[in-house]
Short mmCIF file of C-alpha atoms in Angstrom, two decimals:
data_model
loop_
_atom_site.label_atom_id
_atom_site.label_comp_id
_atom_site.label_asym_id
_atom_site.label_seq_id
_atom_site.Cartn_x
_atom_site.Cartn_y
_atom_site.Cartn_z
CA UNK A 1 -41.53 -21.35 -93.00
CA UNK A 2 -40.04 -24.86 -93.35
CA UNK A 3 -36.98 -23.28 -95.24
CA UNK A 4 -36.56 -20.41 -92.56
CA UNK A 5 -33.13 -21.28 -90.36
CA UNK A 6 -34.92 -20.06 -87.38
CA UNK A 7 -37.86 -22.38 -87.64
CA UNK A 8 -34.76 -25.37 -87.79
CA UNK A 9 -33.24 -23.68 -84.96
CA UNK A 10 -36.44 -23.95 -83.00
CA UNK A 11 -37.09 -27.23 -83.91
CA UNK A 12 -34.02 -28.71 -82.51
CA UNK A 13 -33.86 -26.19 -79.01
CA UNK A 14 -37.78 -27.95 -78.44
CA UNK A 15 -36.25 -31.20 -79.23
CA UNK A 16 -32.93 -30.97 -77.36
CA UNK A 17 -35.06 -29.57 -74.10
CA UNK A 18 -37.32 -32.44 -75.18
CA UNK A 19 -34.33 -35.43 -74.73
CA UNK A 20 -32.91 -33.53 -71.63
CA UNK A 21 -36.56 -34.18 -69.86
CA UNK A 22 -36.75 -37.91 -70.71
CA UNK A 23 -33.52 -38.59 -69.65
CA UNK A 24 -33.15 -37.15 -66.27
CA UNK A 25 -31.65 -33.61 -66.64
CA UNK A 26 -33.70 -31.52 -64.81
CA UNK A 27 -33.41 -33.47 -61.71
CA UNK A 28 -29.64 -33.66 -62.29
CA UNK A 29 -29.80 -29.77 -62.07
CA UNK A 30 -32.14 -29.34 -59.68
CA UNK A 31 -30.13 -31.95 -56.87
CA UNK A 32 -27.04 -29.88 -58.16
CA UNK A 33 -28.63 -26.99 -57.38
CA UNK A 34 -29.88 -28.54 -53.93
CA UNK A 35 -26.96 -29.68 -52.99
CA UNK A 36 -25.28 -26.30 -53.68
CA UNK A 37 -27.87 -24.84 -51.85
CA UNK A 38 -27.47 -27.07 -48.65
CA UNK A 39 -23.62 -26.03 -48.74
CA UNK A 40 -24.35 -22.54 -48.74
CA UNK A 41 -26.56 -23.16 -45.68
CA UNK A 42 -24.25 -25.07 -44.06
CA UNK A 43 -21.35 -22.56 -44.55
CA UNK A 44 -23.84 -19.68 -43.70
CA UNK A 45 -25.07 -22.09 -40.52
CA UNK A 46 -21.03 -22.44 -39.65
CA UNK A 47 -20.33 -18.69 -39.99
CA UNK A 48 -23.04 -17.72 -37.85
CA UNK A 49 -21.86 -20.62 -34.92
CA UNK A 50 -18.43 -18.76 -35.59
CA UNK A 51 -20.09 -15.19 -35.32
CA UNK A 52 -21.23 -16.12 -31.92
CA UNK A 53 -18.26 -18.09 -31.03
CA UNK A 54 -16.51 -15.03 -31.71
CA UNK A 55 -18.56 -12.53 -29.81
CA UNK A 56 -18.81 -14.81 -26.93
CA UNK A 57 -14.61 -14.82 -27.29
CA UNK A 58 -14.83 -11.23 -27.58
CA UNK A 59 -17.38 -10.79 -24.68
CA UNK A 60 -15.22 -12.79 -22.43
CA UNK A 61 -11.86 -10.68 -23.57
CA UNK A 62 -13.67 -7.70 -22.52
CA UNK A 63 -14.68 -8.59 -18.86
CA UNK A 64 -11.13 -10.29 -18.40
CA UNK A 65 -9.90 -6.49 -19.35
CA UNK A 66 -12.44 -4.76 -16.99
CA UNK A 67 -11.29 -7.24 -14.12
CA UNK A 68 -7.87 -6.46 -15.33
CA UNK A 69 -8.21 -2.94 -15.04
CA UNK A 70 -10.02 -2.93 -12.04
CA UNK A 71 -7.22 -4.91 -10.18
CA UNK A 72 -4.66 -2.61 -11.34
CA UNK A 73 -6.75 0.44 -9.99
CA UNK A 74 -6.57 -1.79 -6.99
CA UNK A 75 -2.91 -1.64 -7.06
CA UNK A 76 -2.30 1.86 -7.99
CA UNK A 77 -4.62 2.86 -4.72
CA UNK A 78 -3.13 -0.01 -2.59
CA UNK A 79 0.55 1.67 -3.44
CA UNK A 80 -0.12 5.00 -3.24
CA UNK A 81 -2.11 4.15 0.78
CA UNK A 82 1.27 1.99 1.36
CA UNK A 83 3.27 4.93 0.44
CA UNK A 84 1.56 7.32 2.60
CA UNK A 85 1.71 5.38 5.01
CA UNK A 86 5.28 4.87 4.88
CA UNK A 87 5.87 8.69 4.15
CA UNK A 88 3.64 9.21 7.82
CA UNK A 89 5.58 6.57 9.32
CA UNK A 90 9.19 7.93 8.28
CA UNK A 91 8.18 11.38 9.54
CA UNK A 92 7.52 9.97 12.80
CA UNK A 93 9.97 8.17 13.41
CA UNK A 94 12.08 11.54 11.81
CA UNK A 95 9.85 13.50 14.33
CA UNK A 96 11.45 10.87 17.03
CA UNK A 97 14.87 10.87 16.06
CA UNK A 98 14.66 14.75 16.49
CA UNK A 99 12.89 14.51 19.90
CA UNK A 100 15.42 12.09 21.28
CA UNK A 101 18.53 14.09 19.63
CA UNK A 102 16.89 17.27 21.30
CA UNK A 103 16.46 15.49 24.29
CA UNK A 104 20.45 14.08 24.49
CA UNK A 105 21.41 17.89 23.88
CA UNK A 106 19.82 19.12 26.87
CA UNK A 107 20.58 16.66 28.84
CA UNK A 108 24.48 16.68 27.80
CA UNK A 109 24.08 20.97 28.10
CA UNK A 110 22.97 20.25 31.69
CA UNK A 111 25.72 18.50 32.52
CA UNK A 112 28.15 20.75 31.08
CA UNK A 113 26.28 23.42 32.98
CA UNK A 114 26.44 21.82 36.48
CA UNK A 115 30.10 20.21 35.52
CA UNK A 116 31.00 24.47 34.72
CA UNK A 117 29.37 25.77 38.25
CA UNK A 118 30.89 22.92 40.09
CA UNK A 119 34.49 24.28 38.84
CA UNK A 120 33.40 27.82 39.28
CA UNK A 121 32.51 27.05 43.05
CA UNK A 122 35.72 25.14 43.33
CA UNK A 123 37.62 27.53 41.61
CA UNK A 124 36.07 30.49 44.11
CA UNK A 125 36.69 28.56 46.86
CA UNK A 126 40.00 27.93 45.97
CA UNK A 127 40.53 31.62 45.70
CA UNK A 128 38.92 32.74 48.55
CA UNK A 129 41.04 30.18 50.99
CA UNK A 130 44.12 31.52 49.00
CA UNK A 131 42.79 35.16 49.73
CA UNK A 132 42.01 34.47 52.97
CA UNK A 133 45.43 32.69 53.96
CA UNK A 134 46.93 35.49 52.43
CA UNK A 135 44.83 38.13 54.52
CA UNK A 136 45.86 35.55 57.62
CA UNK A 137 49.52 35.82 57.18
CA UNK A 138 49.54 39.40 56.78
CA UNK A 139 47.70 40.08 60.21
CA UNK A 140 48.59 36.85 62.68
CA UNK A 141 51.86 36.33 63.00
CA UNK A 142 53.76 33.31 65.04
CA UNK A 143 52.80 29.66 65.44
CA UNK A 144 49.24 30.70 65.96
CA UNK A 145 48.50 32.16 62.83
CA UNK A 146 49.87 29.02 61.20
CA UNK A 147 47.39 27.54 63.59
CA UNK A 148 44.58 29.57 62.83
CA UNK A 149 45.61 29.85 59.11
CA UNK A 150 45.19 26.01 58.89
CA UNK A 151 42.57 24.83 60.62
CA UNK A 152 40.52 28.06 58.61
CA UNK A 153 41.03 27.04 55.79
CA UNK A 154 40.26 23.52 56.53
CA UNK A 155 36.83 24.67 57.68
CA UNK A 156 36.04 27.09 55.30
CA UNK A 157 36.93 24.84 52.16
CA UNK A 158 34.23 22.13 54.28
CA UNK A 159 31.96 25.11 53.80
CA UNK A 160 32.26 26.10 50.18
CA UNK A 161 32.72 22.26 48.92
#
């Protein structure tokens, strides 16, 4: 067994694991492996202050796009009353404009109306005087049928006027 390789082999692993105890090794590799362990933490400890840095972030972005979207349905119902109201308004005021137009057509029509009996009387009168001097001068003869002609006709246009 002394002359087997393996037992050589043994041997030396017992005495190399032997030299790495007394001087220190193991608590070399464990503080490594501490200290690597207290990084992970603190990178695990940093992503999970990120994590709710980031949902806080994200929590925040999402009510500023509710209030967002509630302030433009705001607007969009604000516009759409304004233009109504506008639309209502412009048809009244339309509605007005049409009323008063109406209104200045009558009223001119009237006028024309009275302005085209007023020249029918006159122009009747005129003709009846002119029919009735006529009539007159066939019938009266002399100075008083000029007389009578005149002051006639004088009268009667007082009459028809």
């Amino acid at each position: 067994m002394i002359y087997e390789a393996e037992f050589w082999v043994a041997v030396a692993f017992v005495l190399l694991v032997l030299a790495l105890l007394k001087l220190g090794a193991h608590k070399t590799v464990t503080g490594a492996l501490d200290d690597r362990g207290r990084r992970v933490q603190a990178e695990l400890d940093e992503a999970r202050k990120l994590r709710s840095e980031a949902e806080a972030l994200l929590a925040e972005y999402q009510r500023r796009r509710q209030e967002a979207e509630r302030e433009a349905a705001e607007i969009v119902a604000n516009a759409k009353a304004e233009g109504e109201r506008l639309q209502a308004e412009g048809k009244a005021k339309v509605e007005e404009f049409v009323t008063r137009r109406t209104k200045m057509a009558e009223t001119k029509i009237a006028q024309a109306e009275a302005q085209a009996i007023a020249e029918v009387k006159s122009a009747a009168a005129d003709a009846a005087v002119a029919a009735a001097e006529a009539l007159l001068t066939d019938t009266v003869k002399g100075k008083l049928a000029a007389q009578l002609v005149s002051d006639g006709i004088k009268g009667l246009a007082a009459k028809l006027n």
